[in-house]
Tab-separated table of N, CA and C in Angstrom:
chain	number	residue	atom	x	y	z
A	1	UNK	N	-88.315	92.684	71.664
A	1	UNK	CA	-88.519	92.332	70.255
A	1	UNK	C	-89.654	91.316	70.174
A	2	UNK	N	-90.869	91.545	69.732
A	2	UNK	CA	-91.675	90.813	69.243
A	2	UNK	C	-91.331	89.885	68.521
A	3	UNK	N	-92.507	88.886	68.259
A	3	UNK	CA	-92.614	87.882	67.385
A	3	UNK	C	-91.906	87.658	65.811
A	4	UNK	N	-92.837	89.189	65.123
A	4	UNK	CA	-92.823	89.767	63.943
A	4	UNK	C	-91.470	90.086	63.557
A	5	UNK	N	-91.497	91.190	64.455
A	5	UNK	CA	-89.551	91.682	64.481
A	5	UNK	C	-88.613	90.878	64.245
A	6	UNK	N	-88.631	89.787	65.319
A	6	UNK	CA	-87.616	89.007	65.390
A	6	UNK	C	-87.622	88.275	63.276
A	7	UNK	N	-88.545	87.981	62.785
A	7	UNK	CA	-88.800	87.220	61.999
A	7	UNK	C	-88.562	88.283	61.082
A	8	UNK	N	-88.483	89.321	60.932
A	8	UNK	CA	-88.426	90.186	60.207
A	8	UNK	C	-87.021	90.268	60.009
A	9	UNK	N	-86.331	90.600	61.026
A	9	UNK	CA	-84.485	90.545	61.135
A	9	UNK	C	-84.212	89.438	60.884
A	10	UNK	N	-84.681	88.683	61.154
A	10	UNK	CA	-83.902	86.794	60.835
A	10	UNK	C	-83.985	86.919	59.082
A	11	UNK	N	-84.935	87.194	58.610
A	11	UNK	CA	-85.164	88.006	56.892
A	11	UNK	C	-83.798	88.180	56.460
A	12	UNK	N	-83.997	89.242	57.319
A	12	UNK	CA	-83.023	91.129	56.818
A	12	UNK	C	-81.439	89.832	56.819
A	13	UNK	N	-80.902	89.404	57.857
A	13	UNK	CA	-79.570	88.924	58.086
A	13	UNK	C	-79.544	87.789	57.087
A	14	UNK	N	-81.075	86.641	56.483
A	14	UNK	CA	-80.521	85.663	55.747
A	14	UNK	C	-79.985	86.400	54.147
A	15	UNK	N	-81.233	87.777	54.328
A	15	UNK	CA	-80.495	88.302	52.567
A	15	UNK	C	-79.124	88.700	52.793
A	16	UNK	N	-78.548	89.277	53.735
A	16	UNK	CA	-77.143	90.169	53.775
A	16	UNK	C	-76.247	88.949	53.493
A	17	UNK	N	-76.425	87.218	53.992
A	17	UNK	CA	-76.022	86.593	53.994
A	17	UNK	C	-75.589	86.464	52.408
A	18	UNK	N	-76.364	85.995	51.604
A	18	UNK	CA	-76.619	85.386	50.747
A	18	UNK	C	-76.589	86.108	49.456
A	19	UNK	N	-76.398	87.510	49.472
A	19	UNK	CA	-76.964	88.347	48.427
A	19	UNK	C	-75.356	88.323	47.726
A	20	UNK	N	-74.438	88.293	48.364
A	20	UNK	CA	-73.285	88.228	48.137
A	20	UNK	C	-72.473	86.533	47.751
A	21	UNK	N	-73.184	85.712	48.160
A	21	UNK	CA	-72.637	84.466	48.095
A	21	UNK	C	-72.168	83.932	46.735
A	22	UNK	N	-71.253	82.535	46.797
A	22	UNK	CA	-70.307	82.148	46.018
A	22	UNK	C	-71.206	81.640	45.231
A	23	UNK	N	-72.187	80.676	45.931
A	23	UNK	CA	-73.036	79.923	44.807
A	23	UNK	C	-74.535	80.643	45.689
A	24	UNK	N	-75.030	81.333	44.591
A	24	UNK	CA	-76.082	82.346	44.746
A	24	UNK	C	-77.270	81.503	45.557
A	25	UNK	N	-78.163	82.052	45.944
A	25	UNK	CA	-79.561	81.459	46.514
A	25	UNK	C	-80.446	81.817	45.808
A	26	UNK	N	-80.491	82.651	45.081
A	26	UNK	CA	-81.317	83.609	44.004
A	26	UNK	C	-81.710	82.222	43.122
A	27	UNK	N	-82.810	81.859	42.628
A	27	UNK	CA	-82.873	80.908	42.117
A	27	UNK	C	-84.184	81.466	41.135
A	28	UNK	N	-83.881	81.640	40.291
A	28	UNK	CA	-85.431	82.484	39.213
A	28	UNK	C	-86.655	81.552	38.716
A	29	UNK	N	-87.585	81.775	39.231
A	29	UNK	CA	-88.840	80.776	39.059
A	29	UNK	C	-89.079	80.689	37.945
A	30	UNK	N	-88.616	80.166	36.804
A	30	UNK	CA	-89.318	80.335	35.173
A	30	UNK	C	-90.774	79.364	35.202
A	31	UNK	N	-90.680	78.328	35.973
A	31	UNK	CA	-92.040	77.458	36.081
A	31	UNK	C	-92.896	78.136	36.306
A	32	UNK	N	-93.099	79.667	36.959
A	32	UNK	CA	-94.177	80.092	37.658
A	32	UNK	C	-95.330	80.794	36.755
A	33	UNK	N	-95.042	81.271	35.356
A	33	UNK	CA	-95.674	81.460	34.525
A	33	UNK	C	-96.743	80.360	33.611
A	34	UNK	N	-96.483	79.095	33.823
A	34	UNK	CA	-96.607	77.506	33.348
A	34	UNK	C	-97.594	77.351	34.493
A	35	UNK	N	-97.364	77.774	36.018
A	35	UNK	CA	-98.163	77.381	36.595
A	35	UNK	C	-99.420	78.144	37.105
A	36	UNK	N	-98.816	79.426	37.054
A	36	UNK	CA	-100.167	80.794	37.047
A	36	UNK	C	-100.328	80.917	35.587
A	37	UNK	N	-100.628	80.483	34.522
A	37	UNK	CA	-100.997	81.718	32.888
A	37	UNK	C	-101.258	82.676	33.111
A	38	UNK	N	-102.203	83.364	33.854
A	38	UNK	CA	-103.015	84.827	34.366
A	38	UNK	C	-101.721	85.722	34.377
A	39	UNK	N	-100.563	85.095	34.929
A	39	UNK	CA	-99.091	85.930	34.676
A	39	UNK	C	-98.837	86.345	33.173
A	40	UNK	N	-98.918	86.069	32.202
A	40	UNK	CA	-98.731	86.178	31.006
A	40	UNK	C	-100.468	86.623	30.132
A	41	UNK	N	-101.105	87.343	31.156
A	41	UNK	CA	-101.898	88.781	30.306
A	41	UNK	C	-101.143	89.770	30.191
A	42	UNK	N	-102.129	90.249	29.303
A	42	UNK	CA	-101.491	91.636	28.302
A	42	UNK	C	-102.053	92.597	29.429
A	43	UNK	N	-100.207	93.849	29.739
A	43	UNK	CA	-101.166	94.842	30.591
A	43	UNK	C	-101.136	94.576	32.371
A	44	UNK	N	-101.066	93.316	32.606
A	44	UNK	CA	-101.209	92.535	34.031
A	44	UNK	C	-100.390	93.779	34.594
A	45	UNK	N	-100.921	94.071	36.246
A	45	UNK	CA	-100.292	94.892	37.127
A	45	UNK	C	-100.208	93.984	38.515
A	46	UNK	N	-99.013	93.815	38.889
A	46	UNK	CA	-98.860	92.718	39.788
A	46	UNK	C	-98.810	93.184	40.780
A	47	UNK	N	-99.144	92.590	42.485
A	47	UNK	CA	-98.840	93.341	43.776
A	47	UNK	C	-97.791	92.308	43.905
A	48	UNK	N	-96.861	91.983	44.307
A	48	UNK	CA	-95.715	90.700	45.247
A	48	UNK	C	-95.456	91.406	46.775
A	49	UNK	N	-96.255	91.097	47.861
A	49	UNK	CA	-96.432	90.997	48.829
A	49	UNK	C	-95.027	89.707	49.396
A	50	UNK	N	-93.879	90.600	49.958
A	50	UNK	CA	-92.845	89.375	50.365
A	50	UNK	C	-92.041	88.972	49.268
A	51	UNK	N	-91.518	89.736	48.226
A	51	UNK	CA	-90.625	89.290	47.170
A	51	UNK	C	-89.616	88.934	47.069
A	52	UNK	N	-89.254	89.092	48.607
A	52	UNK	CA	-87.662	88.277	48.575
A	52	UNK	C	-86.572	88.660	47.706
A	53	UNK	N	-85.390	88.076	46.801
A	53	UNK	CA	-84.940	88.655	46.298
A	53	UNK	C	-85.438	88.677	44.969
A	54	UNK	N	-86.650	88.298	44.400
A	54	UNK	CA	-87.165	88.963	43.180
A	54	UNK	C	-87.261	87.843	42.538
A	55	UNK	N	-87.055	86.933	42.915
A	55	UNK	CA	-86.736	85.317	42.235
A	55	UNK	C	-88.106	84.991	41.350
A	56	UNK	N	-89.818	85.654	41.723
A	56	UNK	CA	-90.439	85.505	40.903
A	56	UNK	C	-91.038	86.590	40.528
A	57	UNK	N	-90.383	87.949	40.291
A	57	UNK	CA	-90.611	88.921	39.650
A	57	UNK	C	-89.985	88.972	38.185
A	58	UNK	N	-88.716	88.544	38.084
A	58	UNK	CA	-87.945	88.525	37.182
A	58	UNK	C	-88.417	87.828	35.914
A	59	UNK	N	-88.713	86.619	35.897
A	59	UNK	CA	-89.546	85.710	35.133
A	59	UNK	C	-90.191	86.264	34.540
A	60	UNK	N	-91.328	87.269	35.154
A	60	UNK	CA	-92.959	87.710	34.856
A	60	UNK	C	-92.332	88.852	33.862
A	61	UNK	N	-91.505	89.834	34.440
A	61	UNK	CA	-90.999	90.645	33.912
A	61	UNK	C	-90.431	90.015	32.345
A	62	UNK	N	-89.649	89.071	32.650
A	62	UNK	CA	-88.725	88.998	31.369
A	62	UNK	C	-89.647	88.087	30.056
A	63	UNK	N	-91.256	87.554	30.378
A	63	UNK	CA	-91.611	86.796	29.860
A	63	UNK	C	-93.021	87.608	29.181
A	64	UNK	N	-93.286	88.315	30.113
A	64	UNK	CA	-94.743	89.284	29.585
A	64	UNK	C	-94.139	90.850	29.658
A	65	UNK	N	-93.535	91.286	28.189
A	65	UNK	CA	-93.400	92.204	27.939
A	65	UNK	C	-94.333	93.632	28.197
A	66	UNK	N	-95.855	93.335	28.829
A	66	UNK	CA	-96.348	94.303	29.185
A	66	UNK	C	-96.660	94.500	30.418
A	67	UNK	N	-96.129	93.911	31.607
A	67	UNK	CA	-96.945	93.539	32.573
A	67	UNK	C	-96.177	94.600	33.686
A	68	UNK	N	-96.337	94.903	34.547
A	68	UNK	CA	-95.693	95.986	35.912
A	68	UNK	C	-95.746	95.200	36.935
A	69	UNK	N	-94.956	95.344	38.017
A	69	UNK	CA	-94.811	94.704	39.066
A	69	UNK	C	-94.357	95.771	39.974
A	70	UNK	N	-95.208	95.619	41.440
A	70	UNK	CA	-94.709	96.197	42.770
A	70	UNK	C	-94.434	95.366	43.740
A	71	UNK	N	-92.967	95.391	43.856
A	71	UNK	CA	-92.683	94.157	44.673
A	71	UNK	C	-92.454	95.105	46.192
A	72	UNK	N	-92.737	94.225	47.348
A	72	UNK	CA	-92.417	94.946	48.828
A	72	UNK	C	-91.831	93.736	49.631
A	73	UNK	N	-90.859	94.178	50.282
A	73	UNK	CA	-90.498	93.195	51.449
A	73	UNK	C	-89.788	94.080	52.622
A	74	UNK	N	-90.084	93.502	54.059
A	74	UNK	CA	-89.701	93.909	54.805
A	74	UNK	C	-87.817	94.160	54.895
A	75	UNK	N	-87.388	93.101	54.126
A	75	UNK	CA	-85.891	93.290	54.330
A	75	UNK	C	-85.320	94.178	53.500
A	76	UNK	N	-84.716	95.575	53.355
A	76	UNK	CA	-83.761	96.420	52.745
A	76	UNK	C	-82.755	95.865	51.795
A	77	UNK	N	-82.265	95.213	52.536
A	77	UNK	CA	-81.183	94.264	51.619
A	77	UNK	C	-81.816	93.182	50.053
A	78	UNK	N	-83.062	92.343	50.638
A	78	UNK	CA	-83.831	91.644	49.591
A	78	UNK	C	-84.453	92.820	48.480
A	79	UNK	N	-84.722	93.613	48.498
A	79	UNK	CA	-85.321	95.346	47.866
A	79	UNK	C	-84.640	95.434	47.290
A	80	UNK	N	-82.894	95.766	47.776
A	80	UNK	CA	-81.830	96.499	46.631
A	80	UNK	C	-81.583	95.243	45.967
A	81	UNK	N	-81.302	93.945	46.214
A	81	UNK	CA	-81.186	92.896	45.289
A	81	UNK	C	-82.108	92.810	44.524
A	82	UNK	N	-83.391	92.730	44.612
A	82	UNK	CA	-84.371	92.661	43.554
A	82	UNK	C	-84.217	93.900	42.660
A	83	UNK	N	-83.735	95.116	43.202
A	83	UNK	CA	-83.658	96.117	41.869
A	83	UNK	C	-82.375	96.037	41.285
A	84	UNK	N	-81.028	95.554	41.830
A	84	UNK	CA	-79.790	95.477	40.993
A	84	UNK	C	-80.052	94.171	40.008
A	85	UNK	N	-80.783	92.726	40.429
A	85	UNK	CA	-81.333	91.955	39.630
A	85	UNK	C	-81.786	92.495	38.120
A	86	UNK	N	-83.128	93.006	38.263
A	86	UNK	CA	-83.862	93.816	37.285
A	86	UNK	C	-83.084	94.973	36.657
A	87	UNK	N	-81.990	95.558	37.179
A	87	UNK	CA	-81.073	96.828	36.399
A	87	UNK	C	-79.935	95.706	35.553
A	88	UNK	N	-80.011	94.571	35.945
A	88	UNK	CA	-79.024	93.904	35.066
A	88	UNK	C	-79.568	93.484	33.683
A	89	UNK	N	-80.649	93.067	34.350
A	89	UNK	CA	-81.323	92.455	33.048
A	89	UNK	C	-82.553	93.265	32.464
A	90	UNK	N	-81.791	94.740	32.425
A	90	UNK	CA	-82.925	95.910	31.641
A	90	UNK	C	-83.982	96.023	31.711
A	91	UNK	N	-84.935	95.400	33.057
A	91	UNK	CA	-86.228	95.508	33.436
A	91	UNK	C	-86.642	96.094	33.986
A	92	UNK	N	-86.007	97.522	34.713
A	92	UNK	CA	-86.107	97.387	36.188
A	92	UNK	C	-87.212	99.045	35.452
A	93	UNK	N	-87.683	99.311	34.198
A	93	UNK	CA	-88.321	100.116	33.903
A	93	UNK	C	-90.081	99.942	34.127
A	94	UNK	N	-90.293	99.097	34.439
A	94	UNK	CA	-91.274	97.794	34.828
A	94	UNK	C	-91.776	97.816	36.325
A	95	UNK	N	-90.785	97.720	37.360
A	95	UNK	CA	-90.985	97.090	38.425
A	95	UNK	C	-90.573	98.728	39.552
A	96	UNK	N	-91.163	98.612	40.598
A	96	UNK	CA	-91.388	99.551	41.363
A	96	UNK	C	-91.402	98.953	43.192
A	97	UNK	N	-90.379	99.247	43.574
A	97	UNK	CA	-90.574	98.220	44.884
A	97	UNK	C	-90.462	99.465	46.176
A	98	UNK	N	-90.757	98.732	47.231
A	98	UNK	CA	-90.693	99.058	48.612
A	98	UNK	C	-90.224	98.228	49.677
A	99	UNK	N	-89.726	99.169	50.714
A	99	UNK	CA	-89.113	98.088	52.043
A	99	UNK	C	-90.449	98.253	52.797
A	100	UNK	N	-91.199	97.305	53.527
A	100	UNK	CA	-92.323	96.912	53.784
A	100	UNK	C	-91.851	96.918	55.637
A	101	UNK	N	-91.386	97.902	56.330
A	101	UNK	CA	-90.725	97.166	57.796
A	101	UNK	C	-91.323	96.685	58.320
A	102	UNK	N	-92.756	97.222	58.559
A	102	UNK	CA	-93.412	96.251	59.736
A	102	UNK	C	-95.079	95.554	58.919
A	103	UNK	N	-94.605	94.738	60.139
A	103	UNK	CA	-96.012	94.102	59.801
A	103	UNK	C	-97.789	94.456	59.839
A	104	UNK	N	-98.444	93.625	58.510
A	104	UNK	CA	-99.537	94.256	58.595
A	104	UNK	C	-100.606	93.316	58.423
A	105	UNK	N	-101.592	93.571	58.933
A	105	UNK	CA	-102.919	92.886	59.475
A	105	UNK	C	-103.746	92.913	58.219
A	106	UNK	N	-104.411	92.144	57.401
A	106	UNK	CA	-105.209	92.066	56.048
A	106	UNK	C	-106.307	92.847	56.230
């Protein structure tokens, strides 16, 4: 197991951890629109490279009624949380994700 791998599964096991927990880890960035504006154009098509469980997709989504988002992360588990997230809160017509497994070179 490589470097990557290993860091990749240490991922995968903290979401399985947590996705289920008593007092959530999910913590929704509402500041992040306040601190990017460019988030709140009309139309915006977002990449989220590493979205984790969606913590700042949700925001963008629920705040710029026109905007799309493709969120990717290597962990399976962080993926289906970010889309049961967004199916709760009627967004998920918006957002388009992927499990990202391995790593990639820019």
């Amino acid at each position: 197991e490589n470097d990557t791998t290993g860091q990749i599964n240490g991922w995968e096991k903290h979401f399985q951890r947590h996705v289920e927990a008593p007092t959530p880890f999910f913590k929704e960035r509402r500041a992040l629109l306040e601190e990017f504006p460019l988030l709140k154009a009309q139309g915006i098509h977002v990449l989220e490279v590493g979205s984790g469980n969606g913590s700042n997709v949700l925001p963008v989504l629920r705040h710029n009624p026109s905007a799309t988002i493709h969120a990717t992360d290597p962990s399976p588990t962080a993926v289906e949380d970010t889309r049961r997230r967004l199916i709760e809160a009627g967004l998920s017509d918006r957002l388009t994700t992927e499990v990202q497994p391995t790593s990639t070179m820019p």
